């Protein structure tokens, strides 16, 4: 029984590794938000290609590519924004990899969340990091049940290989949207204690200084949210304090556009239709400020 | 130290290597004690202080119960039980006491609110109680007399090992002194039952890492305020998913504990016996967290009088046992409510059965309906585990009724169904085996099923999370 069982496992492991090396399972992604973060990080960590522009952020910045085809940003961009995580996660990954892009774009919306030590530990585990580098079948993206669950998507073809179709209409459920917006309004109406924000800014300053010394240009950007939230206590406070701290350090800013006319799924995350709108604004701003041609 | 961490695997391998060296055979138990103390104090060595204090109390009181002055046996046993309960009460229930009985900002309330909860305290204090009570019962039960060795040193070593043995230390199964201490003797590599260990470990790790850890990130949506945004259908799916997750998490943990203990030649009691096939609440509690339910029966329900003092008293004893069993899980009133629900279910079921005895051979339809009723009730009650704020439980129930018109996020449904299926099959396979004792085909397929599970542990594990029962 033992021998048969172990041989079965070995056979499946070898067979699946061969399969994953011969098939690009583009349709498979993370099966949940934390796993999607790991997949996005792995795609970056194990990539053979290098990127000049890196975005770091939370689920708010994550939408900028995850909900639209890859051609929404220039190919030189990689978005290291993670759902449920913070800007510090992306920055720590870059630091651990000793990665020196030309520019780092830092999302301003969610400053108060800290990096996730478990995510960092799992990405750079002394055992699993080298193993996953070699074994494609061991990476989260290629989990057999995940590949199986999303197999029907193969019928639609890889969206990254097709021209992007401009979205029309809203995806959101109005009831869900209203319920979550009410929660967000309550959560963001008051400013944070000043010293909490100061501590986060100091932590971020250390990282910004580190990257600036490596010759990396730092650009802050703020993604528009629901018009009702834009002027709330918490976002106004963060906006003001971040600008006051980092403008003197030579950092550039892509200010948040007027929130009117932007739609969100739940108050803070942009609808696909608004992601496109924001991207047009974002790219125009980069040109206008001479940050990118 | 988590069972699903590389540190744990390294600890087991090193301990295993030393344990079976012929020239170290005489110190096998001290080797396991050292490994267990390392395991327990790995992330927070300060925890060892309280743990060792608890051990000293149990060594002393149980020794005195057997070898002290005969007229004081009861007093020693009482002191032992009370000390264990005081340790448990102070460290586990101080925050609840502080929040409930003191106004916000009150210095005593603030102090109590920040008393830390040492991991595993609910388990090792219960094991201490088991030792003291079993030692006391030795007067009436001959086989219990050997539980306390004549030499205080030997007794201290046995007791420390019984409580500290790392596979069960932080989340059970809750050992009983009369089950475990008689097993303490030299073990030989040649006597190892590899198949038993392999099956327990593979099933345990599969349930934990592939099922529970994957479901964990979907059932996350049961948290407030996220459930507000989901449709009734998705909310019901999530409840079902959490029911499967909590089983996979805890049964997985227990099986890993059983498998690892087996590697060192020790048998821990089965903690789960396919609970979701239960067709009655009493059957559920004979199959779910068996080590806790048997502990409560032996050390609480029966001493209270069990069912020997009339019907009304029986219902009362059931209620009190289940409420306390609920509170054992955590310092929140929601756990007491959860226990009350189960106590009520047991009492009502008993009341009904006393008046309407079940037929000798119930029909298949009747069994299926009973099974669905029990599963639905148990699943709904788990909500009190997931949402310890009672206000959120009420909001969830409101959402369950109000969100009928919401559109459903089908990805959640697909993944919950995908990862729940193996647990459903696991229970169905057990039913099949029960009704087909020969089940030749299934037996032939077993090695391949274990091989598949092994493969999925390696390639399809979720992001590692704490075991749910660590918080208890």
XYZ file of C-alpha atoms in Angstrom:
765
model
C 0.000 0.000 0.000
C 2.710 2.481 0.995
C 4.901 1.823 -2.026
C 1.955 1.996 -4.442
C 0.749 5.214 -2.919
C 4.143 6.931 -2.996
C 4.758 5.812 -6.571
C 1.339 7.181 -7.561
C 2.213 10.533 -6.009
C 5.594 10.577 -7.743
C 4.058 9.689 -11.092
C 1.476 12.473 -10.745
C 4.128 14.993 -9.693
C 6.409 14.238 -12.623
C 3.513 14.097 -15.097
C 2.022 17.355 -13.894
C 5.393 19.120 -13.966
C 5.871 18.072 -17.597
C 2.327 19.245 -18.409
C 2.828 22.636 -16.780
C 6.085 23.182 -18.639
C 4.475 22.369 -21.970
C 1.170 24.234 -21.494
C 0.809 27.910 -20.682
C -2.126 27.763 -18.268
C -2.888 31.466 -18.722
C -6.473 30.989 -17.504
C -5.343 29.936 -14.034
C -4.834 32.634 -11.419
C -5.146 32.775 -7.678
C -8.301 31.136 -6.385
C -8.827 33.841 -3.768
C -7.477 37.291 -2.935
C -4.411 36.250 -0.889
C -3.475 33.601 -3.434
C -3.875 36.111 -6.252
C -1.335 38.275 -4.442
C 1.079 35.361 -4.295
C 0.537 34.607 -7.999
C 1.126 38.224 -8.942
C 4.277 38.309 -6.814
C 5.543 34.999 -8.228
C 4.959 36.183 -11.809
C 7.227 39.091 -10.969
C 9.827 37.290 -8.862
C 10.330 34.414 -11.320
C 10.002 36.538 -14.469
C 12.838 36.550 -16.964
C 11.791 39.978 -18.198
C 12.710 43.183 -16.331
C 10.396 46.154 -15.837
C 11.290 49.856 -15.760
C 8.151 50.933 -13.941
C 6.719 49.318 -10.848
C 3.443 50.176 -9.153
C 2.965 49.317 -5.492
C -0.345 49.502 -3.736
C -3.356 47.814 -2.231
C -6.452 46.321 -3.831
C -7.302 49.844 -5.002
C -4.174 50.037 -7.165
C -4.502 46.362 -7.995
C -7.616 47.145 -10.068
C -5.551 49.206 -12.435
C -4.513 46.095 -14.282
C -6.376 43.182 -12.796
C -9.740 44.210 -14.166
C -8.577 45.292 -17.590
C -6.393 43.628 -20.250
C -2.644 43.901 -19.966
C -2.398 46.557 -22.682
C -3.968 49.072 -20.322
C -0.531 50.139 -19.157
C 2.679 50.249 -21.185
C 4.517 46.916 -21.262
C 7.274 48.452 -19.171
C 4.933 48.488 -16.155
C 4.453 45.790 -13.546
C 1.766 46.246 -10.945
C 2.864 44.945 -7.557
C -0.359 45.993 -5.842
C -2.016 43.315 -3.790
C -5.604 42.864 -2.672
C -5.871 43.060 1.100
C -2.212 44.102 1.397
C -0.265 47.325 1.501
C 2.255 49.434 -0.404
C 4.925 48.119 1.946
C 4.513 44.583 0.585
C 5.471 45.627 -2.919
C 8.327 47.801 -1.685
C 9.719 44.998 0.493
C 9.652 42.589 -2.449
C 11.668 45.057 -4.530
C 14.114 45.604 -1.699
C 14.596 41.875 -1.050
C 15.204 41.281 -4.751
C 17.573 44.253 -4.908
C 15.456 45.377 -7.871
C 16.236 48.811 -9.298
C 13.540 49.998 -11.699
C 13.625 53.458 -13.211
C 10.446 54.513 -11.426
C 8.286 53.328 -8.563
C 4.677 54.507 -8.434
C 3.318 54.451 -4.891
C -0.430 54.407 -4.276
C -1.519 56.900 -1.610
C -4.981 55.574 -0.755
C -4.026 52.936 1.808
C -1.031 54.092 3.814
C -2.128 52.818 7.203
C -1.853 49.110 6.443
C 1.464 47.383 7.198
C 3.250 44.714 5.196
C 2.201 41.120 5.704
C 5.146 39.228 7.223
C 3.575 35.885 6.282
C 3.395 36.867 2.609
C 7.032 37.988 2.660
C 8.118 34.827 4.470
C 6.272 32.572 2.028
C 7.638 34.365 -1.056
C 11.242 34.232 0.070
C 11.198 31.040 2.114
C 14.682 29.493 1.990
C 13.083 26.167 1.060
C 10.169 27.033 -1.227
C 11.680 29.982 -3.108
C 14.344 27.887 -4.882
C 11.989 24.901 -5.214
C 9.299 26.957 -6.946
C 11.905 28.542 -9.160
C 12.598 25.090 -10.578
C 9.230 23.366 -10.178
C 6.548 25.219 -12.139
C 3.888 22.797 -10.954
C 4.479 23.841 -7.329
C 3.600 27.483 -7.965
C 0.215 28.738 -6.812
C -0.730 29.780 -10.322
C -0.565 26.160 -11.468
C -2.487 24.491 -8.664
C -4.277 21.544 -10.306
C -7.714 22.266 -8.850
C -7.392 25.947 -9.738
C -6.451 25.046 -13.312
C -9.386 22.646 -13.420
C -11.921 25.085 -11.963
C -11.159 27.773 -14.520
C -10.761 25.450 -17.480
C -14.024 26.658 -19.128
C -12.323 30.034 -19.683
C -10.118 28.393 -22.307
C -13.110 28.463 -24.647
C -13.061 32.276 -24.660
C -9.382 32.496 -25.599
C -6.636 34.424 -23.853
C -7.857 38.029 -23.386
C -4.270 39.292 -23.364
C -3.899 38.181 -26.981
C -7.061 39.918 -28.097
C -7.692 43.647 -28.572
C -9.276 45.174 -25.504
C -12.970 45.810 -25.766
C -13.989 49.010 -24.043
C -16.311 48.206 -21.169
C -19.846 49.518 -21.089
C -22.124 49.837 -18.102
C -21.501 49.002 -14.478
C -20.639 45.617 -12.983
C -21.758 46.411 -9.469
C -24.789 45.213 -7.628
C -26.464 48.392 -6.379
C -27.471 46.776 -3.088
C -23.961 45.581 -2.323
C -22.560 48.921 -3.382
C -24.848 50.853 -1.046
C -24.177 48.505 1.868
C -20.400 48.750 1.517
C -20.427 52.489 0.820
C -22.252 53.049 4.105
C -19.568 51.062 5.932
C -16.781 53.018 4.172
C -18.395 56.377 4.939
C -18.498 55.453 8.608
C -14.921 54.149 8.614
C -13.362 57.122 6.803
C -15.259 60.079 8.174
C -12.677 60.858 10.881
C -8.970 61.520 10.545
C -6.518 59.019 12.058
C -4.564 59.919 15.188
C -1.775 62.194 13.903
C 1.057 60.154 15.436
C -0.130 56.952 13.738
C 0.086 58.588 10.341
C 3.454 60.123 11.223
C 4.819 56.692 12.128
C 3.695 55.223 8.793
C 5.176 58.170 6.911
C 8.507 57.735 8.679
C 8.496 54.062 7.798
C 7.783 54.912 4.180
C 10.451 57.653 4.181
C 13.122 55.091 5.031
C 12.138 53.003 2.005
C 11.798 56.006 -0.305
C 15.281 57.204 0.692
C 16.660 53.717 0.092
C 15.267 53.591 -3.448
C 16.207 57.177 -4.240
C 19.799 56.334 -3.345
C 19.608 53.563 -5.941
C 18.644 56.195 -8.519
C 14.954 55.288 -8.630
C 12.418 58.029 -9.244
C 9.463 57.947 -6.834
C 5.990 59.036 -7.953
C 2.947 59.053 -5.696
C -0.528 58.626 -7.149
C -4.004 58.601 -5.683
C -6.787 56.567 -7.279
C -10.184 58.281 -7.289
C -12.851 56.764 -5.064
C -16.553 57.332 -4.666
C -17.356 61.078 -4.807
C -18.937 60.815 -1.349
C -15.676 59.561 0.123
C -13.179 61.878 -1.557
C -13.479 64.700 0.904
C -13.762 62.602 4.069
C -11.510 63.175 7.064
C -9.205 60.190 6.616
C -8.351 60.532 2.895
C -7.915 64.316 3.175
C -5.524 63.854 6.097
C -3.450 61.216 4.292
C -3.324 63.270 1.097
C -2.120 66.361 2.969
C 0.447 64.667 5.175
C 1.955 62.503 2.418
C 2.386 65.527 0.176
C 3.935 67.586 2.956
C 6.403 64.796 3.774
C 7.498 63.652 0.319
C 7.302 66.697 -1.950
C 10.407 68.221 -0.302
C 12.228 64.921 -0.985
C 11.802 65.458 -4.720
C 8.992 62.943 -5.208
C 6.476 63.620 -7.960
C 2.704 63.443 -7.540
C -0.083 62.366 -9.845
C -2.882 64.050 -7.962
C -6.262 62.435 -7.738
C -8.608 63.718 -10.439
C -12.019 65.078 -9.546
C -13.952 62.059 -8.233
C -17.174 63.134 -9.941
C -17.901 60.815 -12.829
C -15.882 57.941 -11.372
C -17.801 54.821 -10.384
C -16.818 52.265 -7.793
C -18.031 48.773 -7.006
C -18.131 49.368 -3.265
C -17.041 52.926 -2.533
C -13.301 52.439 -2.907
C -12.611 50.089 -5.830
C -13.013 51.453 -9.330
C -15.462 49.956 -11.777
C -13.845 48.682 -14.977
C -15.359 51.571 -16.938
C -13.695 54.021 -14.547
C -10.374 52.195 -14.566
C -10.045 53.043 -18.265
C -10.987 56.631 -17.576
C -8.410 56.879 -14.805
C -5.707 55.259 -16.923
C -6.199 57.853 -19.649
C -5.843 60.578 -17.031
C -2.840 58.842 -15.456
C -0.937 58.495 -18.703
C -1.703 62.079 -19.730
C -0.456 63.312 -16.364
C 2.809 61.401 -16.757
C 3.306 63.063 -20.143
C 2.299 66.505 -18.897
C 4.733 66.372 -15.989
C 7.502 64.956 -18.159
C 7.784 61.835 -16.049
C 7.365 59.544 -19.046
C 7.290 60.274 -22.780
C 5.019 26.061 15.794
C 2.479 24.989 13.188
C 2.123 21.378 12.085
C 2.299 22.613 8.499
C 5.633 24.401 8.915
C 9.134 23.305 7.958
C 10.285 23.893 11.533
C 7.807 21.279 12.724
C 8.891 18.756 10.106
C 12.521 19.330 11.143
C 11.639 18.901 14.828
C 9.830 15.623 14.149
C 12.675 14.267 12.004
C 15.399 15.138 14.515
C 13.379 13.819 17.466
C 12.477 10.670 15.545
C 16.141 10.061 14.693
C 17.290 10.386 18.288
C 14.311 8.532 19.738
C 15.022 5.212 18.078
C 18.806 5.175 18.575
C 19.406 1.951 20.540
C 21.789 3.566 23.050
C 19.246 6.322 23.810
C 16.310 3.977 24.259
C 16.309 4.383 28.029
C 15.766 8.108 27.739
C 13.068 8.029 25.085
C 10.553 9.803 27.313
C 12.958 12.619 28.334
C 13.784 13.078 24.620
C 10.093 13.551 23.847
C 9.659 15.883 26.833
C 12.587 18.033 25.651
C 11.177 18.134 22.102
C 7.736 18.994 23.466
C 9.006 21.853 25.625
C 10.989 23.182 22.662
C 7.855 22.922 20.507
C 5.710 24.752 23.049
C 8.181 27.512 23.860
C 9.446 27.964 20.305
C 7.695 31.257 19.576
C 7.269 32.431 23.163
C 9.509 30.800 25.805
C 7.654 32.639 28.604
C 4.723 30.282 28.008
C 6.804 27.504 29.531
C 6.640 29.116 32.976
C 2.860 28.801 33.275
C 2.945 25.390 31.662
C 5.501 24.079 34.147
C 3.609 25.613 37.086
C 0.538 23.720 35.886
C 2.561 20.509 35.605
C 4.002 20.936 39.135
C 0.495 21.429 40.575
C -0.750 18.270 38.878
C 2.292 16.177 39.795
C 2.036 17.218 43.448
C -1.708 16.911 43.941
C -2.090 13.612 42.053
C 0.878 12.133 43.952
C -0.565 13.200 47.294
C -3.986 11.804 46.368
C -2.424 8.346 46.028
C 0.533 8.420 48.391
C -0.431 11.157 50.880
C -2.515 10.874 54.035
C -5.548 8.703 53.179
C -7.984 10.928 55.096
C -6.930 13.925 52.976
C -7.259 12.307 49.561
C -10.438 14.171 48.728
C -8.961 17.490 49.841
C -5.856 16.986 47.667
C -7.981 16.042 44.679
C -10.240 19.067 45.237
C -7.230 21.378 45.453
C -5.826 19.899 42.228
C -9.072 20.320 40.293
C -9.718 23.821 41.671
C -6.163 24.988 40.885
C -6.515 23.772 37.292
C -9.856 25.518 36.948
C -8.473 28.736 38.483
C -5.573 28.812 36.020
C -8.002 28.226 33.158
C -10.488 30.789 34.462
C -7.891 33.510 35.050
C -6.082 33.233 31.733
C -9.045 32.397 29.578
C -11.990 34.278 31.041
C -10.441 37.407 32.566
C -10.962 39.457 29.379
C -14.626 38.390 29.192
C -15.087 39.151 32.895
C -13.372 42.526 32.525
C -15.444 43.532 29.500
C -18.737 42.317 30.971
C -18.618 43.476 34.576
C -16.493 46.642 34.508
C -17.248 49.936 32.758
C -14.931 50.981 29.890
C -11.787 52.621 31.205
C -11.994 51.025 34.657
C -8.459 50.063 35.750
C -9.407 46.542 36.913
C -11.431 45.936 33.754
C -8.538 47.182 31.603
C -6.096 44.905 33.429
C -8.344 41.874 32.996
C -8.999 42.672 29.348
C -5.292 42.351 28.543
C -4.542 39.079 30.303
C -2.902 36.981 27.561
C -4.339 33.629 26.492
C -1.560 30.999 26.570
C -1.946 28.594 23.667
C -3.238 25.146 24.574
C -4.325 26.128 28.081
C -7.814 24.660 27.641
C -6.268 21.342 26.716
C -3.493 20.916 29.274
C -5.633 22.070 32.207
C -8.301 19.516 31.284
C -5.619 16.839 31.087
C -4.426 17.893 34.530
C -7.966 17.508 35.859
C -8.168 14.073 34.241
C -4.976 12.972 36.012
C -6.060 14.208 39.455
C -9.566 12.759 39.159
C -8.342 9.420 37.759
C -5.812 9.185 40.590
C -8.614 9.803 43.079
C -10.844 7.201 41.397
C -8.048 4.643 41.734
C -9.594 3.659 45.032
C -12.601 2.218 43.190
C -11.124 1.339 39.804
C -8.177 -1.054 40.180
C -6.583 -0.291 36.784
C -6.283 3.407 37.721
C -4.030 2.596 40.683
C -0.958 2.264 38.512
C -1.351 5.773 37.061
C 0.703 7.330 39.840
C 4.141 5.736 40.213
C 5.594 5.150 43.682
C 8.682 7.204 42.846
C 7.892 10.915 42.730
C 10.581 11.373 40.062
C 9.067 8.709 37.822
C 5.606 10.180 38.411
C 6.857 13.665 37.559
C 8.405 12.387 34.321
C 5.256 10.457 33.369
C 2.975 13.393 34.161
C 5.110 15.916 32.302
C 5.201 13.634 29.304
C 1.462 12.924 29.456
C 0.592 16.622 29.432
C 3.431 17.914 27.249
C 3.631 15.321 24.465
C 3.796 17.713 21.543
C 1.412 16.170 18.993
C -1.586 16.833 21.255
C -0.262 19.685 23.383
C -1.869 22.746 21.829
C -5.153 21.500 20.378
C -5.783 17.975 21.540
C -7.056 15.339 21.267
C -7.602 15.810 25.009
C -5.901 12.818 26.590
C -7.196 11.010 29.612
C -4.641 9.790 32.108
C -6.089 6.287 32.199
C -5.753 5.973 28.410
C -2.261 7.372 27.976
C -0.090 6.735 31.032
C -0.307 2.913 30.747
C 1.239 3.270 27.248
C 4.452 4.800 28.599
C 7.226 2.261 28.033
C 10.213 1.639 25.740
C 9.304 1.651 22.052
C 11.040 -0.169 19.217
C 11.510 0.947 15.629
C 10.540 -2.488 14.348
C 7.109 -2.224 15.972
C 6.168 0.929 14.074
C 2.888 0.712 12.149
C 3.957 2.719 9.112
C 0.695 2.331 7.234
C -1.370 3.622 10.151
C 0.889 6.673 10.514
C 1.024 7.338 6.766
C -2.753 7.184 6.366
C -3.344 9.477 9.343
C -0.702 11.985 8.244
C -1.716 12.123 4.585
C -5.424 12.440 5.395
C -4.702 14.988 8.122
C -2.453 17.182 6.015
C -4.832 16.898 3.068
C -7.809 18.001 5.163
C -5.875 20.880 6.672
C -3.718 22.184 3.840
C -5.769 21.400 0.758
C -9.309 21.737 2.114
C -9.380 23.952 5.198
C -6.654 26.394 4.111
C -8.231 26.847 0.685
C -11.750 27.300 2.078
C -10.466 29.709 4.689
C -9.979 32.504 2.156
C -13.497 32.079 0.791
C -15.274 31.844 4.132
C -13.470 35.082 4.952
C -16.512 36.751 3.378
C -18.606 35.700 6.370
C -16.876 38.493 8.310
C -18.708 41.757 8.878
C -19.203 43.936 6.811
C -18.398 41.794 3.767
C -21.378 39.478 4.154
C -23.637 42.487 3.650
C -22.717 42.501 -0.036
C -23.541 38.871 -0.831
C -26.737 37.199 -1.951
C -28.679 34.732 0.190
C -27.478 31.892 -1.999
C -23.829 32.846 -1.553
C -24.292 33.335 2.193
C -25.765 29.841 2.511
C -22.883 28.491 0.426
C -20.409 30.238 2.707
C -22.058 28.772 5.802
C -21.841 25.322 4.249
C -18.206 26.014 3.345
C -17.378 27.063 6.887
C -18.983 23.917 8.234
C -16.740 21.861 5.976
C -13.730 24.040 6.784
C -14.018 23.746 10.554
C -14.323 19.979 10.237
C -11.370 19.718 7.840
C -9.284 22.025 9.997
C -9.848 20.285 13.294
C -10.160 16.713 12.077
C -7.043 17.380 10.002
C -5.175 18.626 13.051
C -6.288 15.622 15.099
C -5.214 13.151 12.418
C -1.792 14.787 12.119
C -1.478 14.556 15.899
C -2.476 10.873 15.789
C -0.033 10.179 12.943
C 2.909 11.943 14.595
C 2.195 10.278 17.968
C 2.078 6.960 16.113
C 5.612 7.577 14.825
C 6.760 7.490 18.441
C 4.695 4.428 19.269
C 1.807 6.126 21.072
C -1.870 5.837 20.245
C -4.049 8.900 20.700
C -7.793 8.496 20.731
C -9.781 9.076 17.561
C -11.194 12.593 17.747
C -13.578 12.616 14.776
C -15.653 9.801 13.404
C -17.369 11.190 10.294
C -19.618 13.549 12.292
C -21.578 14.899 9.336
C -23.349 11.586 8.733
C -25.033 11.883 12.147
C -28.783 11.447 12.146
C -29.265 12.744 15.697
C -27.651 15.347 17.935
C -26.516 12.769 20.450
C -24.863 10.853 17.622
C -23.184 14.053 16.419
C -21.596 14.502 19.828
C -20.403 10.911 19.795
C -18.631 11.665 16.512
C -17.455 15.283 16.825
C -14.467 16.245 19.017
C -14.837 12.911 20.773
C -12.052 13.602 23.243
C -13.891 16.684 24.545
C -17.365 15.153 24.574
C -16.151 12.025 26.389
C -14.205 14.222 28.830
C -17.317 16.262 29.571
C -19.362 13.100 29.954
C -16.858 11.381 32.281
C -15.806 14.342 34.379
C -18.874 16.593 34.366
C -22.140 15.073 33.131
C -21.889 11.772 35.060
C -20.637 13.408 38.299
C -23.602 15.830 38.023
C -25.867 12.798 38.059
C -26.135 12.158 34.323
C -29.491 10.583 33.522
C -29.785 8.788 36.860
C -31.808 11.427 38.701
C -34.987 11.759 36.740
C -35.974 13.407 33.476
C -35.944 17.039 34.535
C -32.508 16.679 36.089
C -31.244 14.893 32.960
C -32.278 17.832 30.755
C -30.690 20.234 33.215
C -27.450 18.228 33.266
C -27.369 18.163 29.473
C -27.868 21.909 29.329
C -25.237 22.738 31.933
C -22.711 20.379 30.314
C -23.208 21.875 26.876
C -23.176 25.506 28.062
C -19.909 24.905 29.917
C -18.628 22.950 26.919
C -19.475 25.960 24.777
C -17.708 28.346 27.125
C -14.675 26.056 27.149
C -14.186 27.036 23.503
C -13.651 30.697 24.153
C -14.146 33.757 26.264
C -17.143 35.191 24.442
C -20.826 34.916 25.203
C -21.423 33.678 21.679
C -19.751 30.393 22.670
C -22.097 30.066 25.629
C -25.033 30.667 23.284
C -23.605 28.048 20.908
C -23.400 25.588 23.808
C -26.942 26.492 24.875
C -28.233 25.795 21.354
C -26.630 22.370 21.368
C -27.815 21.693 24.925
C -31.352 22.585 23.901
C -31.117 20.392 20.827
C -29.964 17.438 22.932
C -32.626 18.018 25.593
C -35.450 18.415 23.061
C -34.257 15.335 21.181
C -34.186 13.312 24.388
C -37.617 14.587 25.416
C -38.988 13.596 21.989
C -37.346 10.171 22.028
C -38.665 9.419 25.497
C -42.162 9.877 24.104
C -41.684 8.698 20.514
C -39.067 5.957 20.424
C -37.372 5.677 17.026
C -38.128 2.535 14.998
C -35.534 -0.246 15.151
C -34.794 0.109 11.457
C -35.590 3.660 10.335
C -36.284 4.127 6.636
C -33.584 5.535 4.373
C -35.693 8.647 3.748
C -36.108 9.215 7.468
C -32.348 8.868 7.983
C -31.558 11.286 5.153
C -34.016 13.884 6.484
C -32.705 13.481 10.034
C -29.142 13.802 8.768
C -29.980 16.968 6.849
C -31.734 18.453 9.871
C -28.770 17.772 12.171
C -26.252 19.048 9.613
C -28.266 22.222 8.959
C -28.594 22.974 12.655
C -24.916 22.313 13.352
C -23.889 24.410 10.348
C -26.046 27.348 11.374
C -24.670 27.145 14.905
C -21.072 27.399 13.583
C -21.907 30.992 12.723
C -21.412 31.743 16.408
C -17.842 30.467 16.056
C -17.096 32.583 13.028
C -18.770 35.756 14.301
C -18.059 36.146 17.979
C -19.784 39.557 18.055
C -23.437 38.745 18.594
C -24.531 41.911 16.805
C -22.813 40.663 13.665
C -24.597 37.319 13.951
C -27.939 39.125 13.937
C -26.853 41.272 10.970
C -25.789 38.122 9.115
C -29.172 36.523 9.728
C -30.862 39.690 8.471
C -28.699 39.630 5.349
C -29.619 35.981 4.858
C -33.294 36.960 4.636
C -32.917 40.366 2.977
C -30.358 39.693 0.235
C -32.521 37.390 -1.836
C -32.471 39.754 -4.810
C -28.691 40.314 -4.850
C -26.712 38.908 -7.745
C -24.513 35.975 -6.752
C -20.740 36.002 -7.037
C -20.422 32.556 -8.569
C -16.651 32.180 -8.185
C -17.156 31.738 -4.436
C -19.815 29.101 -5.034
C -17.588 27.203 -7.475
C -14.562 27.138 -5.164
C -16.553 26.258 -2.048
C -18.199 23.412 -3.951
C -14.838 22.274 -5.354
C -13.100 22.125 -1.982
C -16.072 20.739 -0.080
C -16.515 17.805 -2.425
C -13.630 15.705 -1.009
C -15.085 16.005 2.502
C -18.519 14.977 1.254
C -16.946 12.008 -0.575
C -14.927 11.156 2.552
C -18.181 10.820 4.522
C -19.960 8.944 1.721
C -17.047 6.511 1.427
C -17.366 5.785 5.138
C -21.075 5.088 4.690
C -20.295 2.835 1.740
C -17.695 0.930 3.775
C -20.139 0.547 6.660
C -22.765 -1.004 4.418
C -20.326 -3.059 2.316
C -17.860 -4.636 4.734
C -15.886 -6.342 1.965
C -15.668 -3.267 -0.366
C -12.924 -4.942 -2.411
C -12.908 -2.354 -5.181
C -12.601 0.555 -2.756
C -9.791 -1.200 -0.899
C -7.918 -1.693 -4.161
C -8.304 1.972 -4.995
C -7.063 3.149 -1.590
C -3.315 3.403 -2.383
C -4.076 5.529 -5.456
C -6.408 7.796 -3.499
C -3.712 8.345 -0.870
C -1.205 8.980 -3.659
C -3.538 11.575 -5.176
C -3.971 13.243 -1.787
C -0.196 13.320 -1.316
C 0.200 14.899 -4.760
C -2.419 17.558 -3.956
C -0.782 18.344 -0.603
C 2.391 19.191 -2.510
C 0.819 21.065 -5.422
C -2.518 22.416 -4.221
C -2.181 23.600 -0.640
C -3.735 26.859 0.450
C -1.816 29.601 2.190
C -0.954 28.245 5.630
C -3.069 29.546 8.458
C -3.374 28.846 12.157
C -5.596 25.985 13.166
C -9.011 27.271 14.204
C -8.818 25.445 17.528
C -5.549 27.164 18.487
C -7.645 30.086 19.724
C -9.384 27.823 22.230
